[in-house]
Every structure is written in C-alpha cells, then in structure tokens.
Coordinates of C-alpha atoms in Angstrom, one line a residue:
X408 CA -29.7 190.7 161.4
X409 CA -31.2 190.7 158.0
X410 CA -28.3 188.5 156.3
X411 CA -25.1 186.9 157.2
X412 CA -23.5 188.3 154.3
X413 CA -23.2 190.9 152.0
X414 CA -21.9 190.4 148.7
X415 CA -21.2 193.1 146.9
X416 CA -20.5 193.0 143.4
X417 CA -21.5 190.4 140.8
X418 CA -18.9 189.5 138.8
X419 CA -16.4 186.2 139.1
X420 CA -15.6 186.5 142.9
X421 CA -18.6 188.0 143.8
X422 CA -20.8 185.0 142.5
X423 CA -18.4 182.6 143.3
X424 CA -18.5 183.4 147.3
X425 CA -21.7 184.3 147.4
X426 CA -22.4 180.7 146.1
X427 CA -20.4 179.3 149.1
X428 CA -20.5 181.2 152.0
X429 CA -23.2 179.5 153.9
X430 CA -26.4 181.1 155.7
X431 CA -28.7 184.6 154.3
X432 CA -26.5 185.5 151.4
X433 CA -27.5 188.6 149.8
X434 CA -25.6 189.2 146.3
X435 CA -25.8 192.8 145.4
X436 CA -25.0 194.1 142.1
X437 CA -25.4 197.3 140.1
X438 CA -25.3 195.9 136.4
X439 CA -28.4 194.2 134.1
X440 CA -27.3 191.2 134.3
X441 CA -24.2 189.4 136.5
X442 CA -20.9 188.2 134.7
X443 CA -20.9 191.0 132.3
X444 CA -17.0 190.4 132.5
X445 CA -17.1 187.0 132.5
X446 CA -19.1 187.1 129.2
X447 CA -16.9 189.2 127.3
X448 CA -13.5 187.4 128.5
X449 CA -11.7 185.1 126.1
X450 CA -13.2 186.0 122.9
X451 CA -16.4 184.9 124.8
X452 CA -15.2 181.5 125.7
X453 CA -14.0 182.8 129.4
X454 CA -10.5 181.7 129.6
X455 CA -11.4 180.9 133.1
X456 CA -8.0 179.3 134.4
X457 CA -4.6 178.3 134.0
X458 CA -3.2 174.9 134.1
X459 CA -0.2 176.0 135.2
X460 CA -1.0 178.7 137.8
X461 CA 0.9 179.5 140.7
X462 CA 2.2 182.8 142.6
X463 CA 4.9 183.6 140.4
X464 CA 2.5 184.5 138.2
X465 CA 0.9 187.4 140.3
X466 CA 1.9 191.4 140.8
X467 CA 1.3 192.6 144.1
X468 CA 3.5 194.8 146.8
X469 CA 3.4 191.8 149.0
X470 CA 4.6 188.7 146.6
X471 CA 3.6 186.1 149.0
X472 CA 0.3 187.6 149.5
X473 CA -1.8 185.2 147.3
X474 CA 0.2 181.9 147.8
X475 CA -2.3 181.1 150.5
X476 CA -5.4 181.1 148.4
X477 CA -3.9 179.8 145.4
X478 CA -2.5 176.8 147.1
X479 CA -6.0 176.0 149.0
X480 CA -8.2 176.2 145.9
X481 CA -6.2 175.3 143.1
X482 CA -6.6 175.4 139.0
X483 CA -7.3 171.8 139.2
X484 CA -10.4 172.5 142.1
X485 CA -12.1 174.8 139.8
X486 CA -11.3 172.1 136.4
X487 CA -13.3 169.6 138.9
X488 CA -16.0 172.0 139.4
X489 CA -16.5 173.0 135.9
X490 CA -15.9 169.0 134.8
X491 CA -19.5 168.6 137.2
X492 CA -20.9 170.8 135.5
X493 CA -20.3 169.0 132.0
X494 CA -19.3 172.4 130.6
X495 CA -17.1 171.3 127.8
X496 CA -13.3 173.1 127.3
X497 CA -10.1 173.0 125.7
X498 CA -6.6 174.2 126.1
X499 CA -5.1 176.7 124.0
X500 CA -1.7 177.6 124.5
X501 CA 0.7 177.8 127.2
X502 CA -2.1 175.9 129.5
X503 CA -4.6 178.6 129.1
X504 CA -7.8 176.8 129.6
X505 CA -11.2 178.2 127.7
X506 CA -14.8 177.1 127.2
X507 CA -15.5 174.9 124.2
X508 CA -19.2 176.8 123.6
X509 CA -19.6 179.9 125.4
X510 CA -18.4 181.9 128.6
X511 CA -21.8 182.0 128.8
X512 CA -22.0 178.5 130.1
X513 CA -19.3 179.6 133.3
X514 CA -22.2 182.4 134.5
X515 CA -24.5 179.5 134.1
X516 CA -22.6 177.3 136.3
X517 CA -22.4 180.3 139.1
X518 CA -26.1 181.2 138.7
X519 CA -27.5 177.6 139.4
X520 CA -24.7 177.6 142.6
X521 CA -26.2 180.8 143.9
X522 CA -29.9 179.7 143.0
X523 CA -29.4 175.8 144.8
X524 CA -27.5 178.4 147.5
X525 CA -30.5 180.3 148.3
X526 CA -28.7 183.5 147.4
X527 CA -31.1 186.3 147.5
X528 CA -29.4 188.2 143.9
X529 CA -30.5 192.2 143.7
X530 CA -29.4 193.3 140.2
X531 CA -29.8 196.9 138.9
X532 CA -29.2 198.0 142.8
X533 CA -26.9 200.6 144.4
X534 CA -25.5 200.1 147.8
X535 CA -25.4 203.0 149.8
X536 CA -25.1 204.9 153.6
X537 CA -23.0 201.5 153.9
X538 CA -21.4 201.7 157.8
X539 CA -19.9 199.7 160.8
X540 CA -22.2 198.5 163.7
X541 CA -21.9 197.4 166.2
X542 CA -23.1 193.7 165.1
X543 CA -22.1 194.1 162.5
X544 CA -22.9 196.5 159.0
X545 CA -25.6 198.6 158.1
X546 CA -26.6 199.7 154.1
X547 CA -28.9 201.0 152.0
X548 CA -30.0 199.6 148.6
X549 CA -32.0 201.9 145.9
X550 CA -31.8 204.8 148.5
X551 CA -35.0 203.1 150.2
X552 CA -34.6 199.9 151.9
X553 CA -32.2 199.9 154.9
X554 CA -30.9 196.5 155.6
X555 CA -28.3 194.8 158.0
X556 CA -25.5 192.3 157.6
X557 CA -23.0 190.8 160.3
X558 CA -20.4 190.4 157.5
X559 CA -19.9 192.2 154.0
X560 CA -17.6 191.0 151.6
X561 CA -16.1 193.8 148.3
X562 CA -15.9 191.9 145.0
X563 CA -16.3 194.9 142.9
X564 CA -13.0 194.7 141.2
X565 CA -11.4 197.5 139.6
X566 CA -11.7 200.3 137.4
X567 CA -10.8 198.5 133.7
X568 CA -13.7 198.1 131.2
X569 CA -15.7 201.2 133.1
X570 CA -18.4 200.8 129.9
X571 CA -18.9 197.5 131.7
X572 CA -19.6 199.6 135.0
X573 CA -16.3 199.5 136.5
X574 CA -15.8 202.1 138.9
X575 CA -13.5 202.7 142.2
X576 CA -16.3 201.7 144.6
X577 CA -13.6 199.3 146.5
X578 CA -11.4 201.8 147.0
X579 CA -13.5 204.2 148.5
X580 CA -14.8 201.5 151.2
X581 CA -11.6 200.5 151.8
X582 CA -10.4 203.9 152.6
X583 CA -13.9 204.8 154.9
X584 CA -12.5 201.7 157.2
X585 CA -8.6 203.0 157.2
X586 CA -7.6 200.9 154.5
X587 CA -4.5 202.0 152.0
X588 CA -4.8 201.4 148.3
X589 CA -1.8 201.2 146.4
X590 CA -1.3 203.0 143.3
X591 CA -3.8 201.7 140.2
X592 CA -2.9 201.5 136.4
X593 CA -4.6 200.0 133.7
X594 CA -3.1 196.5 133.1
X595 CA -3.0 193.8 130.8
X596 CA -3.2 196.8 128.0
X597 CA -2.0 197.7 124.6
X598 CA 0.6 200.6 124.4
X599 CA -0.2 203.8 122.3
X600 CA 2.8 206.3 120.5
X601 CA 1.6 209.9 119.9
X602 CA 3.5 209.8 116.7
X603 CA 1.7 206.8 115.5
X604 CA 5.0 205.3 114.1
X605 CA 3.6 201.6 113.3
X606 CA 0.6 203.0 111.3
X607 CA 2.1 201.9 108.3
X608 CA 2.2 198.3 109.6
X609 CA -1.0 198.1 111.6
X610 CA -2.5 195.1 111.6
X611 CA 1.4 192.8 111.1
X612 CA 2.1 190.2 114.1
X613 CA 5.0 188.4 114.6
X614 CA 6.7 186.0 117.5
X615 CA 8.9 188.4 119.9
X616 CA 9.9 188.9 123.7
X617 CA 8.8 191.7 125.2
X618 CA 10.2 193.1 128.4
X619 CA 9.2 195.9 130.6
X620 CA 10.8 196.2 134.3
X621 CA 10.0 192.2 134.6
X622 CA 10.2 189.1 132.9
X623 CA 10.3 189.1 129.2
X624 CA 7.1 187.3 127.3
X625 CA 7.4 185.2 124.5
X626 CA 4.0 185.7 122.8
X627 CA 2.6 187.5 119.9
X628 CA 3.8 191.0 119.2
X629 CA 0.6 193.0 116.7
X630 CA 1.3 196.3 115.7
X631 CA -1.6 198.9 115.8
X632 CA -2.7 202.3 114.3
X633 CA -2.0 203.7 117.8
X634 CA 0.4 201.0 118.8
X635 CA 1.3 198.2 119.8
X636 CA -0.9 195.2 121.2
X637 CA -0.6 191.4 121.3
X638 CA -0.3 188.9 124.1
X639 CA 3.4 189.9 124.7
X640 CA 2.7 193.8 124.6
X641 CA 0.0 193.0 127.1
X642 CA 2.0 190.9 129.5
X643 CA 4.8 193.1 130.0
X644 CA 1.7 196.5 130.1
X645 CA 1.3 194.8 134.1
X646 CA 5.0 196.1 134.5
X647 CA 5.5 199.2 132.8
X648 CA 5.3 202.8 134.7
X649 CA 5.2 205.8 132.1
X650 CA 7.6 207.5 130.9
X651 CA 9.6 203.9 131.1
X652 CA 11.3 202.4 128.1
X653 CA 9.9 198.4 126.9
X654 CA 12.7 196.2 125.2
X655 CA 11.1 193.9 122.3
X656 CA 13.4 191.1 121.0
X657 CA 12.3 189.9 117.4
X658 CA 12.0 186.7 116.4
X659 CA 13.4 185.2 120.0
X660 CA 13.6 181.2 119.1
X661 CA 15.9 182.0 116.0
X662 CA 19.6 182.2 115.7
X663 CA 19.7 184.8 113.0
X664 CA 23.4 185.7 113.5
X665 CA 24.5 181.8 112.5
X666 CA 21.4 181.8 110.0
X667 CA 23.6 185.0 108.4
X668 CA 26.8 183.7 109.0
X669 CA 25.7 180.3 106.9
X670 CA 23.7 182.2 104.3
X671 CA 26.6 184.8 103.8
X672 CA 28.5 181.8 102.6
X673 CA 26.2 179.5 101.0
X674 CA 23.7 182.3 99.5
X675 CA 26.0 185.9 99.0
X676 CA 24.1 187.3 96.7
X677 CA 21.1 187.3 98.2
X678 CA 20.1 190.8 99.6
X679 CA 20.0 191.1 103.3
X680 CA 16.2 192.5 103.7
X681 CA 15.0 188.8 101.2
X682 CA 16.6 186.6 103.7
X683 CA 15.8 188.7 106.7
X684 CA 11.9 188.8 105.3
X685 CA 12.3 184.6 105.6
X686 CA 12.2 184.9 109.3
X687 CA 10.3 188.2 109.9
X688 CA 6.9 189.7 108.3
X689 CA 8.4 191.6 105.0
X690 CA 6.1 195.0 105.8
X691 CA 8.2 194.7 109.5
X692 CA 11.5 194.6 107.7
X693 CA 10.3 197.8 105.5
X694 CA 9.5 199.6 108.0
X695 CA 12.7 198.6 109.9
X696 CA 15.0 199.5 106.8
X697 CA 13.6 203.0 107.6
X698 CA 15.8 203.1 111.1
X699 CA 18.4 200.4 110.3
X700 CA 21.3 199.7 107.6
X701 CA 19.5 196.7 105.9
X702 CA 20.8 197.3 103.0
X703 CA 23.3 195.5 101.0
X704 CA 23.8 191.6 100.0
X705 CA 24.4 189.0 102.3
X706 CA 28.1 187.8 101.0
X707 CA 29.1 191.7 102.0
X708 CA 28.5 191.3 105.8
X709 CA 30.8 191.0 108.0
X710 CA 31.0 189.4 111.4
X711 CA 30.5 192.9 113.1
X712 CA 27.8 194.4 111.3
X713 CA 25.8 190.6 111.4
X714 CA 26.5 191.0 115.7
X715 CA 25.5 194.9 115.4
X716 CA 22.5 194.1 113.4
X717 CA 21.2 190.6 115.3
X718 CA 22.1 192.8 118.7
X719 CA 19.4 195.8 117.6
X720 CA 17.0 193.3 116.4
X721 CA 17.1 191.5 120.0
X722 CA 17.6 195.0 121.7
X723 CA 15.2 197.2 120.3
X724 CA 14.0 199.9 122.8
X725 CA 10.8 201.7 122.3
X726 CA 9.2 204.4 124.7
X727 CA 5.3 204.2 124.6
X728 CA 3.6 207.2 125.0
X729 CA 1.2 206.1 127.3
X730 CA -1.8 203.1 127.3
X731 CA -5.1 202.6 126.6
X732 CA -6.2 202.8 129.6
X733 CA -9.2 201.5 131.5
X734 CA -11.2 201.6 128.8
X735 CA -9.4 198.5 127.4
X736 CA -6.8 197.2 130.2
X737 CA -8.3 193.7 131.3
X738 CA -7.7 194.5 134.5
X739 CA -6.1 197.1 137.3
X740 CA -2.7 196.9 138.9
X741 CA -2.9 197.4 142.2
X742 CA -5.7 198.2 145.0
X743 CA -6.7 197.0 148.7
X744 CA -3.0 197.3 149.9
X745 CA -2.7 193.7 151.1
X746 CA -0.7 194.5 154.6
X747 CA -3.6 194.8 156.8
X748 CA -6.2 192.2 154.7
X749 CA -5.8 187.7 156.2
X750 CA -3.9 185.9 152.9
X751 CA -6.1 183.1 154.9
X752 CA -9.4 184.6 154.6
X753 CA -9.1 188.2 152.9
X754 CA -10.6 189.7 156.2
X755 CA -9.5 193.0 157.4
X756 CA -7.6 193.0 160.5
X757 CA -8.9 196.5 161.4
X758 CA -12.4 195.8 160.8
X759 CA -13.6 192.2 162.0
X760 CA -16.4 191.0 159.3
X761 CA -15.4 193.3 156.4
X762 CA -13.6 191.2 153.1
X763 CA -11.8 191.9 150.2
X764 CA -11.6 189.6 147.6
X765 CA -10.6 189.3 143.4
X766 CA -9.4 192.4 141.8
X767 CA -10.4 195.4 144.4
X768 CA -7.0 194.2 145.7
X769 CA -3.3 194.4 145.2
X770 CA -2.8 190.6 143.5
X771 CA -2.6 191.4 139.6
X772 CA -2.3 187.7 137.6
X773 CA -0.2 187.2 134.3
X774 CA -2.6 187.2 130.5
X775 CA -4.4 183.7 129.9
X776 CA -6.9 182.9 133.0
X777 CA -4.5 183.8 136.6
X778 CA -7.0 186.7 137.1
X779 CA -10.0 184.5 137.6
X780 CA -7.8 181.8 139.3
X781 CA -7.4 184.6 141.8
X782 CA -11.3 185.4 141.9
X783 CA -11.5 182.1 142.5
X784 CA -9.4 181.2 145.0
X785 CA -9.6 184.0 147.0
X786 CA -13.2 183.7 146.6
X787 CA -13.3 180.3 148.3
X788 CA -11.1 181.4 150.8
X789 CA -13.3 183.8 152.2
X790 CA -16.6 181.7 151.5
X791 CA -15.1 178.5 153.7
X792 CA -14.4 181.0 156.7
X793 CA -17.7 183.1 156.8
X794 CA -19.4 179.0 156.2
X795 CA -17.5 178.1 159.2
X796 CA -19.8 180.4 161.1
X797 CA -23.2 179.7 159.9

C-alpha cells in the first residue's frame, strides 16, 4: 500500500488526526491553504474549546453518540496541548475559551504536529475514482496519480461557509458505502423575515432568552436589516425547522412586573415606555409600542395589564421566514447518520477501514467552541485506533 491512511479534508479534525494517527499519513485537501475555518472562527481568535463541554451540549439523532469521544479527550486535553504549545488564551464568557493573538497560532500548532508527524499534506488537490479494495482503498488525486490506502478517514465537514469550499463531499462517500445521512440545515445562523420588520432597529442588542423546540439561551439578542442575529438567535437556529415559531423572552434576569408594581407606587407619573426604556434599549420599546399598549403613566396600571404586559414581553412569538443559510450558518445540523459509525472509533461497521469524524456527521455542538471540541475529540478517537495498528 502507498499509505496507511488517508485523510481527507484539512480543516480542524482533518489536521488533527492526521497529526496522530501513526504510520504513511497522507493529508489531502482541496483549499490554498489548510484551516481556512479555523482562521476565520472567533473573530479570528479560534474559539477553539469550551471549559465546560460535555454531551448535553450536542444535537444529534443518537444523544449518546458523542459521550464516548468527549469523555476520552476532553476540553482540559486539548487546554494541555495548546498550554505546550505556549499559545497564549483567555476566557470570554460562559467558559468559551479563545486565542489571546490569533487563530492563526491554533493552525500553527497543527501544522508543526503534521510536519514532526511526517504527514505527507497535498493542498489544492481533488480526490477522486475513490473505491473499496480489497486491502483496502483505492483513489485518485488531480485526475492523474492513482494511489492506495489500507484506511481513509472523511473530515470534510459540512456544507456551511461553501465560499470557504464547503461542499457535500461526505455525504456522497457515505452514501457510495450504504451509509444514511440525516437531514442537513444550516446551523448556528441568524434568522431572516421577508417583511424586514426590525429594519427600523437594525443594529439594537439587548439581553433575552431565546427558545426554539429546545432549551432557551440566555445570550445577546441583535436585531438586523433581515433579521435577527446574536448569540441567543444563533443557539436556538440549531433547533428550529421552518415554518416553526421561536419564543424570545426580553430582558430574562429582571422582575419587571414587581419593578412596575414598586414604580406604580413610588413613581406614578412617570410614563410607562420612560421606565420600561430603563431596562430595555428605548429604539426596542418604540418599535414595540407599535404592536403593544405601552401607553399611559405608570400610577394608571393595574395589576392585570402589568401581568398582561410582563407576560407578552416574556412570551413574545415570532415566525422567521427562513435563515441565512450555508452561506453564514457556522456549521450543519446533521450528516453521517451515527447508527452504523463506532462512538469508540468513528469506524464504519459496514465498511472496515473507512472513518468519519468532526462535522460530516450527525453530532452538532452548542455556539462558543463544542464544535471543535467535537473535531477534536472525535479526531483523537479515531487517530489512537488507526495508531494502534501501525
């Protein structure tokens, strides 16, 4: 055989396996450069884990799927690995962990693991005619040089950021060896409204939960042109199915209805929309006066219209349009349908030496670094078997 293993795809999992597997590693990718995603993440810090990742945190038709991986390469591994490194980083919120320089310095780190590896890296190259042996697989790269593995491994994720290259080459390997791929929507995504209806707001954030067929997220709510978008917006996105309503609760950590109550006494004449603009962006409560009874002074209100008023604020239920799809989702829901891939070691159980690992599956982590703990882990995971062997 030419190689042990095929790698292909470049990205976080890609590089990360192909750094650990063991043996002739060939890395095969067809962008410029490798990490493109990587480099854009975070703001271009690479948010690159979470410090309190665990399975709960992932979206897949098979919940327990990913506890394997997760719980035998952990957030803290990859902290430790990045600590060797002496690439600087800090925490921002809610333990999402980012580089203090540059993501930049992340693809470093893999490069020098696949170069002290001995990877052999082929950017700029298409994989093709790629089949089943019987030792093991036979491809093609650049339509010209036919080459052999005894094991391949499918780290091309899936199809968010296609400007990046994104496409559904997974999918379409999975399915040539009788794999099933579960439905795939754009994730991690701002919503759009045909009508535009927060165009007068655009650019107004504010604190709010935002639910949709899941948990609720208490993050940052930022009304757009289009829509709306914010860390809360793109949370709940992972959960949402067209044509299905999202719940937003404004202002979640306040108790407006005994804030009114007190004011109403202490403060009567004050109008409702002054004291409501205390504890809410003023241009939100504008817009809001336009769809609710805001007006009025405070001393007027009575205990039913302050519980009508708190309840809609709490309660409010919007139906996006749509998304904005792969062209801005972070990353897919959905993919390799899990049931017939090892949680142990992401090997199909139909097709002994084929692998799946990061996003090309059906494991879809929460906003603020679960999606490269995944690549990650289930990196790793495969990497320690296929090392195992050589």
């Amino acid at each position: 055989m030419d190689y042990d293993t095929l790698v292909i795809g470049a990205g976080a999992a890609g590089m990360m396996c192909a750094a650990h597997a063991g043996g002739r590693v060939l890395l095969v990718d067809h962008a410029k450069a490798p990490g493109e995603k990587i480099r854009i993440s975070g703001g271009g810090r690479c948010n690159f884990t979470n410090m309190y990742c665990d399975a709960n945190a992932f979206i897949s038709e098979n919940p327990h799927f990913a506890k394997s991986a997760l719980a035998r390469y952990t957030q803290w591994d990859f902290i430790a690995l990045v600590d060797q490194h002496g690439i600087p980083w800090h925490e921002k919120t809610l333990g999402q962990l980012f580089c203090d320089t540059s993501a930049k310095d992340i693809i470093a780190m893999l490069r020098g693991l696949l170069q002290s590896s001995g990877v052999e890296t082929h950017l700029q190259t298409e994989v093709t005619e790629f089949a089943k042996s019987d030792e093991g697989f036979t491809f093609t790269l650049n339509g010209t040089r036919h080459c052999t593995a005894r094991n391949a491994v499918i780290a091309t994720g899936g199809k968010s950021i296609p400007k990046m290259g994104a496409t559904g080459f997974a999918y379409d390997i999975a399915r040539q060896f009788g794999h099933r791929v579960t439905p795939t929507d754009p994730a991690l995504v701002p919503f759009t409204f045909p009508d535009r209806r927060f165009a007068d707001i655009s650019g107004v954030a504010c604190p709010a939960r935002v639910t949709a067929n899941g948990p609720g997220f208490d993050e940052a709510l930022l009304f757009t042109h289009r829509g709306l978008s914010g860390p809360a917006i793109l949370q709940a996105s992972s959960y949402w199915d067209a044509g299905d309503p999202i719940t937003v609760h404004l202002a979640p950590d306040t108790d407006l209805a005994a804030i009114l109550r007190d004011k109403r006494t202490s403060d009567g004449k004050k109008a409702l929309t002054t004291e409501l603009s205390r504890h809410l962006p003023a241009r939100l409560i504008d817009h809001l006066s336009t769809q609710m009874d805001l007006s009025g002074r405070l001393g007027d209100l009575s205990d039913a219209r302050i519980d009508a008023l708190t309840h809609d604020l709490s309660h409010w239920h919007l139906t996006p349009g749509g998304t904005e799809g792969y062209r801005t989702a972070e990353v897919t829901r959905g993919g390799v349908a899990t049931d017939q891939i090892s949680s142990k070691t992401m090997e199909s159980q139909t097709t002994p030496g084929l692998f799946f690992i990061g996003e090309a599956l059906d494991v879809t982590g929460w906003l603020g670094g679960y999606n490269f703990q995944w690549a990650w882990s289930s990196a790793i995971a495969t990497a320690r078997h296929l090392s195992a062997q050589n």
